[in-house]
Amino acid sequence: MSDAIENLFHEERRFDPPGKFSAEANAQSGIHEEAARDPLAFWSSEAEKIHWRKPWDRLLDSSDAPVYRWFEGGRLNVTESCLDRHVETHPDRVAFHWEGEPGDSLSLTYSELLAKVCQCAAALKQLGIGKGDTVAIYMGMVPEITIAMLACARIGAAHSVVFGGFSSDSLRERLDDASCKGVITQDGAWRRGKVVPLKENVDLALEGQETVTSVLVLERCKNEVTWSEGRDHWWHDVVPTQDDFLEAEEMDSEDLLFILYTSGSTGKPKGIVHTCGGYLTGVSSTFRNVFDIKDSDLYWCTADCGWVTGHSYIVYGPLANGATSLIYEGTPDFPDQGRWWDLVEKYAVTIFYTAPTAIRTFMKWGEEIPKSKDLSSLRLLGSVGEPINPEAWMWYHEFIGGERCPIVDTWWQTETGSIMITPLPGVTTTKPGSAATPYPGIDAVVVDDEGNEVEPGHGGLLVVRSPWPSMLRGIHGDPERYKEVYWSRFDGLYFPGDGCKLDEEGYLWLLGRVDDVMLVSGHNISTTEVESALVDHHGVAESAVVGRKDDTTGQAIAAFVVLKGGSEGSEELIQELRQHVAAKIGPIAKPASIVFTPDLPKTRSGKIMRRLLRDISEKRQLGDVTTLANSDIVEAIRDGATQSSED
Ligand code: WT7
């Protein structure tokens, strides 16, 4: 991929871990090499760091590949690793501080959290839910979402968290697909001072729905709700009255822990299946080593529990390590654009994990905002969700990290369960824009279209050659689709769908989904590369690039650009940006058209909806836009696109 494109990722910027950081880091140099010598021994020792009621008989069973089974015969309940063992050693340590959007707050120690989880678990049992059932959780970022997830795990019920921003139709589809027996929700959720009517959406989703028998409703916004007697139960009526201890259900390592739906560019959402032992091993190991967690840290991941990042790095990874976290309910711009940095200051956050889309938004708002806050407590920064372009990386480094914090750019997926490609903060010299190298014990390489490993300096497709503990076990209810989507491209290799470039030093540069690669005059050009070059221009805050059909070149590059505050779109600027891309990458990568827009269409997890931009560019009827976080922007972009200049 992008063989013609040499310049962009060959910049000489690199950052060594600060000496003191390295000396004290959880992961020390040599860890990659040692794991590579015997990956199974590495995973076995990582698995020993979680609590097992009965050790496994067999580390890995590949007989039913590509459905792999890890720690077979091992018995555990993940909540004992996340709660009980910490209550024994440090009951009064805070598990998380929580801050509500309106400014209310709460802190829960490990012993308080265990008690609340047990009470919720007992209430679920009373509602007839038990081992083998599936419970949908449709909530905002209240403390109870974490409690609800762990309560399910406590009694051996699987959870299926559905992001609170999804519509009632999306919820219904997921309730049906997993045959959920219960739903845990809220009257409403706060979002920028307004109430999102979650209970009303649940009511709509349940019209004529046949599997759900009980709904547990937390009171949060005190908005009016309608009530179905017998089916609906207030949290405050049935949870706090329960005993504050409930024995955990003993589970098999390979029993279902949760289902989480992920949508691809086509087809119905895939219910990704994760099981107990392997998943917890993966998230607990990566959390310790990638985020370098210490007892003195205050960790904050800004994700929502509706996504896998929330599952792995708000709930299970941090709790398995006995960490103290911050959880925040609201958006970054409520009541103003300084809210996140106020929180960093207030709680003295030391480790901060967010997404490139958020970083680019803060760039657009201007560095004056973070500059006016005290961010000196921070010592480590993380990024996830998309390729982070070097420009955003540098901004994050300078204005959030104060040029002293290592940045871990972590590549992984809902399907991989835990981080797969990442720097280790005390070990790896980082290069802005590269996720560096595979995590210890992960066997990921870049291959060409035939599945052969590429030479350094070349691009291709990322694949994983060997199984890993936190890998998905399948797509709920559709074993054929599991094989087709992930295992059919190359025999025996897991194919995540991402393009990747391997540089001369063996660093991996993720290039986005391969469906997003453009073919211009016979050259593969990744959207990420052109977007990085555009954002490199001082006037540009954010950009999205798609290939649209072109009779001459096969595909032509269509760019959508969000300018930083203060910059004005003009014909001159269009020409300047085209020249800028030509200078950064090469004339072949010059966008044929550039449209200025106040925002980009994004999914609710912050990913740019390139499919929609392709439709706009090729003047097609637009498909479903209801999963967009900002559907009103589509019209504005379409108007801009019809007027855009081309040459
Ligand atoms: C896809 C997975 C993993 C939690 C959030 C997203 C892209 C993710 C990076 C990164 C480049 C990244 C990939 C991947 N992605 N992290 N650090 N650099 N790309 O989970 O919704 O399952 O999406 O996100 O394209 O395949 P997801």
XYZ file of C-alpha atoms and ligand atoms in Angstrom:
674
model
C 0.000 0.000 0.000
C 1.096 3.529 -0.747
C 4.420 2.390 -2.115
C 4.556 5.594 -4.114
C 4.237 7.604 -0.990
C 7.423 7.959 0.910
C 7.576 11.247 2.710
C 4.919 11.401 5.289
C 5.904 8.675 7.688
C 9.614 9.118 7.406
C 9.907 12.048 9.664
C 12.731 11.894 12.108
C 10.764 12.832 15.195
C 11.134 10.303 17.969
C 10.713 10.382 21.691
C 12.573 8.248 24.203
C 10.845 7.417 27.452
C 12.034 9.709 30.257
C 14.752 7.934 32.269
C 12.918 7.998 35.576
C 9.798 6.676 33.918
C 11.727 3.761 32.417
C 13.463 2.911 35.656
C 10.168 2.604 37.519
C 7.958 1.213 34.756
C 5.899 -1.937 35.241
C 7.123 -3.276 31.903
C 10.884 -3.341 31.513
C 12.941 -3.760 28.364
C 13.360 -7.383 27.359
C 9.681 -8.142 27.907
C 8.977 -8.356 24.150
C 11.895 -10.657 23.489
C 11.135 -12.899 26.428
C 7.487 -13.266 25.402
C 8.498 -13.946 21.798
C 10.695 -16.857 22.910
C 7.699 -18.592 24.502
C 4.374 -16.766 24.016
C 2.359 -19.467 25.759
C 4.583 -19.258 28.828
C 4.101 -15.470 28.797
C 0.313 -15.796 28.711
C 0.371 -18.492 31.330
C 2.255 -16.227 33.733
C -0.052 -13.301 32.918
C -3.076 -15.518 33.618
C -1.649 -16.432 37.004
C -2.028 -12.777 38.020
C -5.808 -13.069 38.066
C -7.691 -15.095 40.646
C -8.677 -18.664 39.744
C -10.776 -20.891 41.952
C -9.360 -23.861 40.108
C -6.316 -23.729 37.811
C -6.717 -24.665 34.156
C -5.884 -28.131 32.865
C -4.938 -27.016 29.405
C -3.576 -23.639 28.354
C -4.823 -23.575 24.765
C -7.049 -25.856 22.750
C -6.856 -25.238 19.005
C -8.755 -28.343 17.936
C -11.825 -26.350 16.889
C -9.903 -23.471 15.244
C -10.659 -20.718 14.440
C -12.663 -20.988 17.645
C -9.839 -21.168 20.173
C -10.290 -22.124 23.804
C -7.989 -20.731 26.498
C -7.318 -21.957 30.047
C -9.582 -24.923 29.590
C -10.872 -26.447 32.789
C -10.004 -23.294 34.736
C -12.759 -22.057 37.054
C -13.222 -18.466 38.161
C -15.551 -15.563 38.547
C -14.067 -12.381 37.111
C -15.584 -10.232 39.859
C -13.391 -11.981 42.453
C -10.318 -10.692 40.613
C -11.869 -7.247 40.208
C -13.333 -6.830 43.693
C -13.051 -9.482 46.419
C -9.284 -9.865 46.376
C -8.788 -6.100 46.666
C -11.299 -5.916 49.502
C -9.106 -8.413 51.365
C -5.919 -6.367 50.974
C -7.060 -2.728 50.671
C -10.808 -2.396 51.273
C -10.722 1.388 51.637
C -8.931 2.190 48.405
C -11.176 4.135 46.046
C -12.153 2.076 43.013
C -13.522 5.091 41.244
C -14.436 8.689 41.701
C -17.428 9.610 39.649
C -18.438 13.051 38.491
C -21.890 13.723 37.078
C -22.480 16.139 34.246
C -24.435 18.560 36.490
C -21.468 18.587 38.909
C -22.606 16.053 41.517
C -19.976 13.520 42.533
C -19.371 10.303 44.414
C -16.472 8.038 45.364
C -16.724 4.299 45.887
C -14.100 2.241 47.709
C -13.477 -1.349 46.694
C -15.493 -2.622 49.648
C -18.393 -0.276 48.865
C -18.316 -1.266 45.215
C -18.356 -4.973 46.073
C -21.361 -4.423 48.337
C -23.246 -2.540 45.634
C -22.426 -5.137 43.013
C -23.655 -7.908 45.317
C -26.900 -6.053 46.013
C -27.551 -5.504 42.328
C -26.661 -9.132 41.616
C -29.101 -10.323 44.280
C -31.819 -8.088 42.833
C -31.264 -9.546 39.362
C -31.591 -13.029 40.815
C -34.813 -12.014 42.510
C -36.082 -10.899 39.103
C -35.460 -14.400 37.836
C -32.173 -13.779 36.040
C -29.340 -16.225 36.459
C -26.430 -18.072 34.937
C -26.726 -18.426 31.183
C -29.143 -15.502 30.729
C -28.268 -12.315 28.879
C -29.049 -8.844 30.203
C -29.009 -5.679 28.114
C -27.605 -2.589 29.809
C -28.824 0.652 28.248
C -27.520 3.465 30.421
C -25.399 6.572 30.508
C -22.094 6.876 32.344
C -23.490 6.651 35.849
C -21.734 4.587 38.557
C -24.532 2.058 38.242
C -23.518 1.066 34.691
C -20.314 -0.390 36.101
C -22.208 -1.928 39.005
C -24.709 -3.479 36.582
C -22.022 -5.007 34.373
C -20.239 -6.530 37.358
C -23.525 -7.699 38.885
C -24.245 -9.690 35.729
C -20.776 -11.197 35.853
C -21.264 -12.000 39.548
C -24.261 -14.259 38.834
C -22.935 -15.685 35.582
C -25.310 -13.769 33.318
C -23.822 -12.250 30.170
C -24.179 -8.528 29.667
C -24.859 -6.826 26.385
C -24.197 -3.125 26.849
C -26.001 -1.015 24.274
C -24.652 2.535 23.992
C -27.168 5.002 25.470
C -27.009 7.097 22.300
C -28.507 4.351 20.160
C -32.118 4.540 19.062
C -34.921 2.264 20.228
C -34.694 0.388 16.903
C -31.004 -0.366 17.414
C -31.746 -1.484 20.959
C -34.581 -3.716 19.767
C -32.386 -5.388 17.156
C -29.789 -6.183 19.821
C -32.356 -7.378 22.387
C -33.770 -9.798 19.836
C -30.443 -11.023 18.536
C -29.184 -12.000 22.004
C -32.619 -13.075 23.333
C -32.109 -10.815 26.328
C -34.111 -11.664 29.427
C -33.628 -8.399 31.295
C -32.866 -4.759 30.608
C -31.140 -2.367 33.006
C -31.741 1.286 32.196
C -32.396 4.772 33.606
C -35.366 7.108 33.530
C -33.137 9.432 31.523
C -29.504 10.327 30.983
C -27.919 13.775 31.063
C -26.429 15.076 27.870
C -25.400 18.736 27.638
C -27.989 19.664 30.229
C -30.797 17.881 28.388
C -32.448 14.576 29.227
C -32.066 11.614 26.878
C -35.242 9.574 27.498
C -33.719 6.125 27.928
C -36.724 4.501 29.584
C -39.019 5.763 26.834
C -36.686 4.207 24.241
C -36.741 0.927 26.159
C -40.555 1.008 26.202
C -40.583 1.473 22.429
C -38.023 -1.271 21.904
C -40.062 -3.670 24.016
C -43.344 -3.234 22.121
C -44.128 -6.757 20.958
C -40.663 -7.934 22.043
C -40.873 -11.447 23.390
C -37.813 -12.359 25.436
C -37.471 -9.553 28.001
C -39.360 -10.219 31.219
C -37.948 -7.562 33.563
C -36.651 -4.026 33.374
C -34.622 -2.493 36.186
C -34.799 1.310 36.145
C -32.391 3.665 37.862
C -33.724 7.081 38.744
C -31.275 9.691 37.488
C -33.011 12.685 35.874
C -36.429 12.338 37.548
C -38.087 12.810 34.162
C -41.547 11.359 33.783
C -41.726 7.735 32.698
C -44.504 5.315 31.885
C -44.581 2.125 33.876
C -45.436 -1.434 33.039
C -46.496 -3.077 36.304
C -44.897 -6.464 36.857
C -42.223 -5.868 34.213
C -40.615 -2.643 35.461
C -38.828 -2.255 38.797
C -37.178 0.819 40.293
C -33.543 0.277 41.231
C -34.093 2.098 44.537
C -36.916 -0.297 45.463
C -35.229 -3.606 44.740
C -31.451 -3.104 44.972
C -30.530 -1.343 48.267
C -32.697 -3.721 50.314
C -30.568 -6.746 49.376
C -27.737 -8.311 51.404
C -24.399 -6.654 50.773
C -22.644 -9.933 50.065
C -23.510 -12.563 47.492
C -21.281 -15.531 46.722
C -20.015 -15.341 43.141
C -21.179 -17.956 40.644
C -18.301 -20.229 39.679
C -17.744 -20.076 35.916
C -15.739 -21.995 33.399
C -12.904 -20.085 31.777
C -14.724 -20.387 28.453
C -18.196 -19.418 29.710
C -19.696 -16.330 28.112
C -18.819 -13.044 29.859
C -20.399 -10.580 27.464
C -21.690 -9.854 23.996
C -20.884 -6.471 22.475
C -22.251 -5.375 19.125
C -19.989 -3.761 16.590
C -21.144 -2.439 13.262
C -19.132 -2.806 10.105
C -19.694 -0.727 7.009
C -22.280 -3.234 5.774
C -24.679 -5.783 7.201
C -26.336 -6.080 10.541
C -24.306 -5.486 13.699
C -22.100 -8.361 14.803
C -22.523 -9.609 18.364
C -18.916 -10.128 19.386
C -18.547 -12.861 21.993
C -16.009 -12.718 24.827
C -15.462 -15.309 27.536
C -14.210 -15.107 31.123
C -10.647 -16.360 31.624
C -8.950 -15.277 28.421
C -10.597 -11.881 28.282
C -9.694 -11.001 31.856
C -6.124 -12.201 31.321
C -5.742 -9.968 28.262
C -7.197 -6.797 29.749
C -5.476 -7.193 33.098
C -2.065 -7.786 31.499
C -2.296 -4.936 28.979
C -3.701 -2.494 31.504
C -0.785 -3.111 33.869
C 1.918 -2.878 31.233
C 0.574 -0.289 28.793
C -0.814 2.124 31.378
C 1.917 1.412 33.915
C -0.595 1.563 36.728
C 0.708 2.205 40.275
C -1.145 2.517 43.574
C -0.523 6.262 43.514
C -2.129 6.791 40.086
C -5.433 8.366 39.222
C -6.479 6.930 35.889
C -9.089 8.378 33.544
C -10.394 6.824 30.354
C -12.899 9.130 28.652
C -14.677 6.372 26.721
C -18.249 5.220 27.261
C -19.058 1.758 28.623
C -21.145 1.282 25.483
C -17.915 0.602 23.578
C -15.264 -2.029 24.122
C -12.835 0.587 25.432
C -15.194 1.126 28.341
C -15.503 -2.611 28.984
C -11.777 -3.293 28.899
C -10.213 -0.069 30.187
C -12.868 1.478 32.425
C -14.258 -1.645 34.048
C -12.342 -4.927 33.817
C -8.699 -3.908 33.236
C -8.475 -1.190 35.898
C -10.451 -3.143 38.505
C -8.467 -6.337 37.928
C -5.409 -4.253 38.830
C -6.940 -2.583 41.873
C -6.628 0.834 40.219
C -8.273 4.094 41.228
C -10.109 5.696 38.308
C -12.205 8.676 37.409
C -15.482 8.185 35.572
C -17.215 11.208 34.048
C -20.833 11.254 32.945
C -20.938 14.098 30.451
C -19.551 15.636 27.287
C -16.298 17.616 27.017
C -18.083 20.905 26.295
C -20.546 21.073 29.148
C -20.887 23.582 30.696
C -17.881 24.817 28.704
C -14.996 23.564 26.576
C -12.674 23.383 29.563
C -14.625 20.720 31.458
C -12.233 17.817 30.860
C -9.196 19.831 31.907
C -11.046 21.077 34.977
C -11.532 17.425 35.873
C -7.866 16.591 35.330
C -7.022 19.472 37.658
C -9.658 18.653 40.286
C -8.806 14.954 40.578
C -5.081 15.279 39.799
C -5.390 12.729 37.006
C -2.061 11.033 36.241
C -2.970 8.721 33.340
C -5.330 9.875 30.621
C -6.741 7.763 27.764
C -8.830 9.282 24.979
C -9.518 9.225 21.227
C -7.929 11.144 18.326
C -11.292 12.644 17.425
C -11.410 14.282 20.862
C -7.851 15.540 20.523
C -8.620 17.094 17.137
C -11.724 18.728 18.585
C -9.615 20.318 21.306
C -7.155 21.477 18.663
C -10.044 23.190 16.920
C -11.127 24.871 20.157
C -7.599 26.150 20.643
C -4.741 25.447 23.045
C -5.602 28.455 25.228
C -8.192 26.331 27.014
C -5.889 23.543 28.276
C -3.089 26.078 28.758
C -5.199 27.896 31.340
C -5.530 24.763 33.517
C -3.076 22.940 35.733
C -2.359 19.642 33.959
C 0.933 19.003 35.746
C -0.365 15.845 37.464
C -0.413 13.978 34.133
C 2.406 11.507 33.522
C 1.124 9.230 30.740
C -1.266 9.741 27.806
C -3.059 7.220 25.621
C -4.929 7.261 22.326
C -7.320 4.763 20.753
C -9.983 4.356 18.100
C -8.416 5.645 14.915
C -5.008 6.397 13.532
C -3.700 9.467 15.335
C -2.145 11.763 12.771
C 1.318 13.106 13.687
C -0.032 16.658 13.980
C -2.600 15.681 16.613
C 0.011 13.518 18.355
C 2.344 16.507 18.643
C -0.434 18.761 19.887
C -1.388 16.166 22.533
C 2.264 15.838 23.503
C 2.819 19.573 23.792
C -0.390 21.046 25.171
C -1.762 18.175 27.260
C 1.365 16.222 28.138
C 3.537 19.300 28.720
C 6.203 17.544 26.617
C 6.945 15.210 29.538
C 4.400 12.395 29.158
C 4.939 9.315 27.002
C 2.039 8.720 24.604
C 0.748 5.205 24.007
C -1.107 4.936 20.687
C -2.980 1.684 21.190
C -4.370 -0.293 18.262
C -7.020 -2.901 18.937
C -10.647 -3.775 18.189
C -13.863 -4.890 19.823
C -12.911 -8.305 18.453
C -9.418 -8.403 19.940
C -10.741 -7.613 23.446
C -7.524 -5.956 24.544
C -4.676 -3.842 23.185
C -2.671 -5.552 20.429
C -0.229 -2.984 19.044
C 1.193 -0.315 21.288
C 4.299 1.272 22.680
C 5.189 0.202 26.226
C 5.696 3.527 27.949
C 8.964 2.792 29.743
C 10.426 0.710 26.956
C 9.497 2.002 23.513
C 10.895 4.994 21.667
C 7.756 6.473 20.138
C 7.276 8.049 16.725
C 4.271 10.367 16.322
C 1.639 8.551 14.268
C 2.915 5.006 14.775
C 1.379 2.513 17.209
C 4.873 0.980 17.393
C 5.005 -2.786 17.847
C 2.850 -5.753 18.887
C 2.211 -6.210 22.599
C 4.313 -9.012 24.124
C 2.806 -12.383 23.236
C 1.007 -10.976 20.166
C 2.118 -12.283 16.798
C 1.036 -9.560 14.359
C 2.713 -8.892 11.017
C 2.078 -7.039 7.748
C 1.432 -9.179 4.667
C 0.834 -8.543 0.974
C -2.243 -9.641 -0.973
C -0.911 -13.204 -1.144
C -0.358 -13.393 2.596
C 3.436 -13.124 2.437
C 5.190 -10.921 4.967
C 6.233 -7.604 3.446
C 9.756 -6.221 3.591
C 10.445 -3.268 5.882
C 9.517 -0.016 4.149
C 6.412 -1.536 2.571
C 2.706 -1.503 3.206
C 0.079 -4.206 3.207
C -2.511 -5.754 5.459
C -2.220 -6.319 9.171
C -2.788 -9.921 10.275
C -2.406 -11.875 13.505
C -0.789 -15.284 13.075
C -1.345 -16.888 16.449
C -4.299 -16.921 18.832
C -4.285 -14.692 21.931
C -6.300 -15.077 25.160
C -8.728 -12.125 24.813
C -9.639 -12.830 21.196
C -13.308 -13.017 20.275
C -14.783 -16.508 20.404
C -17.211 -15.807 17.600
C -20.179 -13.794 16.419
C -23.240 -14.566 18.509
C -25.490 -16.948 16.622
C -23.492 -16.875 13.393
C -20.422 -19.149 13.332
C -20.222 -18.998 9.531
C -20.043 -15.235 9.462
C -17.249 -15.387 12.057
C -15.162 -17.530 9.729
C -16.079 -15.512 6.669
C -15.332 -12.070 8.121
C -12.122 -12.754 10.002
C -10.557 -15.959 8.725
C -11.364 -16.312 5.016
C -8.978 -13.749 3.554
C -5.890 -15.815 4.414
C -5.826 -19.389 5.563
C -5.201 -19.590 9.308
C -4.545 -15.852 9.756
C -6.813 -13.461 11.651
C -7.572 -10.517 9.357
C -8.745 -7.404 11.226
C -9.475 -5.393 8.058
C -6.830 -2.701 8.584
C -4.096 -1.568 6.231
C -0.681 -1.096 7.752
C 2.796 0.002 6.808
C 5.966 -1.513 8.235
C 8.843 0.967 8.449
C 12.552 0.241 8.235
C 12.788 -0.135 11.999
C 9.896 -2.553 12.259
C 7.375 0.025 13.490
C 3.765 -0.400 12.432
C 1.821 2.531 10.962
C -1.881 1.734 10.912
C -3.574 3.143 7.830
C -7.252 2.699 8.609
C -9.739 0.169 7.271
C -8.778 -1.306 3.924
C -12.260 -0.526 2.636
C -11.122 3.104 2.974
C -8.097 2.762 0.705
C -8.266 4.742 -2.532
C -6.910 3.654 -5.870
C -5.729 6.686 -7.806
C -4.134 6.129 -11.195
C -3.081 2.673 -10.109
C -1.615 3.743 -6.781
C -2.998 2.721 -3.441
C -3.317 5.753 -1.248
C -4.634 5.481 2.251
C -7.155 7.996 3.490
C -5.101 8.332 6.672
C -2.039 9.571 4.847
C -3.872 12.318 2.962
C -5.817 13.312 6.070
C -2.570 13.574 8.030
C -1.067 15.797 5.366
C -4.114 18.084 5.390
C -4.182 18.379 9.158
C -0.496 19.180 9.031
C -1.477 22.544 7.483
C -1.682 25.245 10.168
C -5.260 26.271 9.277
C -6.792 22.781 9.369
C -8.335 21.200 12.447
C -9.739 18.015 10.995
C -10.248 16.341 7.659
C -11.779 13.311 6.015
C -10.833 11.978 2.638
C -12.641 9.516 0.377
C -12.133 8.139 -3.098
C -14.904 8.926 -5.555
C -15.268 7.354 -8.982
C -13.404 9.157 -11.693
C -13.339 8.255 -15.382
C -9.716 9.253 -15.815
C -7.959 8.224 -12.644
C -10.189 5.386 -11.423
C -10.758 7.175 -8.192
C -10.300 10.839 -7.421
C -9.550 12.107 -3.955
C -12.351 14.124 -2.406
C -11.436 15.941 0.790
C -13.637 17.426 3.477
C -11.928 19.931 5.718
C -12.802 21.517 9.049
C -10.841 24.711 9.621
C -9.441 25.860 12.940
C -11.179 28.798 14.606
C -10.001 31.953 12.848
C -9.358 30.438 9.398
C -11.649 31.221 6.468
C -12.304 28.915 3.538
C -11.433 30.371 0.134
C -10.388 29.369 -3.363
C -6.804 30.380 -2.475
C -6.831 28.151 0.565
C -8.069 25.224 -1.549
C -5.096 25.649 -3.873
C -2.757 26.059 -0.910
C -4.025 22.849 0.696
C -3.653 20.915 -2.559
C -0.075 22.130 -2.831
C 0.529 21.262 0.793
C -0.571 17.656 0.242
C 1.498 17.467 -2.929
C 4.541 18.655 -1.017
C 3.966 16.284 1.919
C 3.094 13.147 -0.021
C 3.398 13.695 -3.743
C 1.307 15.197 -6.546
C -0.573 11.925 -6.972
C -2.211 12.459 -3.572
C -3.518 15.971 -4.303
C -7.244 16.099 -3.554
C -9.304 16.716 -6.684
C -11.875 18.561 -4.639
C -11.900 20.145 -1.215
C -15.065 21.038 0.647
C -14.984 23.159 3.802
C -17.447 22.064 6.446
C -18.076 23.037 10.064
C -17.965 19.379 11.158
C -17.594 15.830 9.840
C -20.226 13.116 9.966
C -19.230 10.771 12.759
C -20.554 7.635 14.327
C -21.359 7.872 17.974
C -18.035 6.311 18.813
C -16.313 9.175 17.016
C -15.326 7.428 13.793
C -15.728 9.357 10.570
C -18.495 7.910 8.378
C -16.590 7.755 5.107
C -19.328 5.698 3.458
C -21.593 8.707 3.757
C -18.982 11.066 2.368
C -18.506 8.701 -0.575
C -22.250 8.782 -1.177
C -22.225 12.573 -1.087
C -19.227 12.745 -3.395
C -20.771 10.371 -5.899
C -24.112 12.139 -5.558
C -25.894 8.993 -4.424
C -29.038 8.681 -2.385
C -27.880 8.692 1.231
C -28.350 5.548 3.264
C -29.315 5.338 6.900
C -27.953 8.278 8.883
C -29.581 7.512 12.215
C -26.388 6.109 13.708
C -24.687 9.456 13.195
C -23.856 11.524 16.248
C -24.448 14.704 14.229
C -26.892 13.927 11.413
C -27.674 17.609 10.780
C -24.191 18.107 9.363
C -24.970 15.951 6.328
C -27.106 18.601 4.633
C -24.485 21.286 5.187
C -21.792 19.126 3.625
C -23.971 18.184 0.691
C -24.661 21.840 -0.048
C -20.936 22.561 0.120
C -20.082 19.606 -2.114
C -22.336 20.706 -4.956
C -20.577 24.057 -5.026
C -17.055 22.727 -4.629
C -14.362 23.479 -7.133
C -12.537 20.874 -9.127
C -9.880 20.998 -11.735
C -10.962 -0.316 14.571
C -11.638 -1.049 15.689
C -10.331 -0.504 20.095
C -11.307 0.295 20.773
C -12.007 1.337 19.977
C -12.412 0.954 18.597
C -9.398 1.414 14.371
C -8.533 1.499 16.746
C -6.576 2.422 16.447
C -5.273 2.998 16.495
C -5.329 3.138 14.161
C -7.182 2.253 15.184
C -8.980 0.261 13.499
C -9.662 -0.932 14.127
N -8.403 1.701 15.410
N -7.440 1.949 17.380
N -4.626 3.193 17.652
N -4.681 3.333 15.317
N -6.550 2.620 14.046
O -12.945 -0.326 18.512
O -14.984 0.044 17.132
O -13.921 -2.240 17.319
O -12.846 -0.382 16.004
O -10.612 0.998 14.995
O -9.451 0.486 12.203
O -9.874 -1.995 13.231
P -13.751 -0.779 17.255
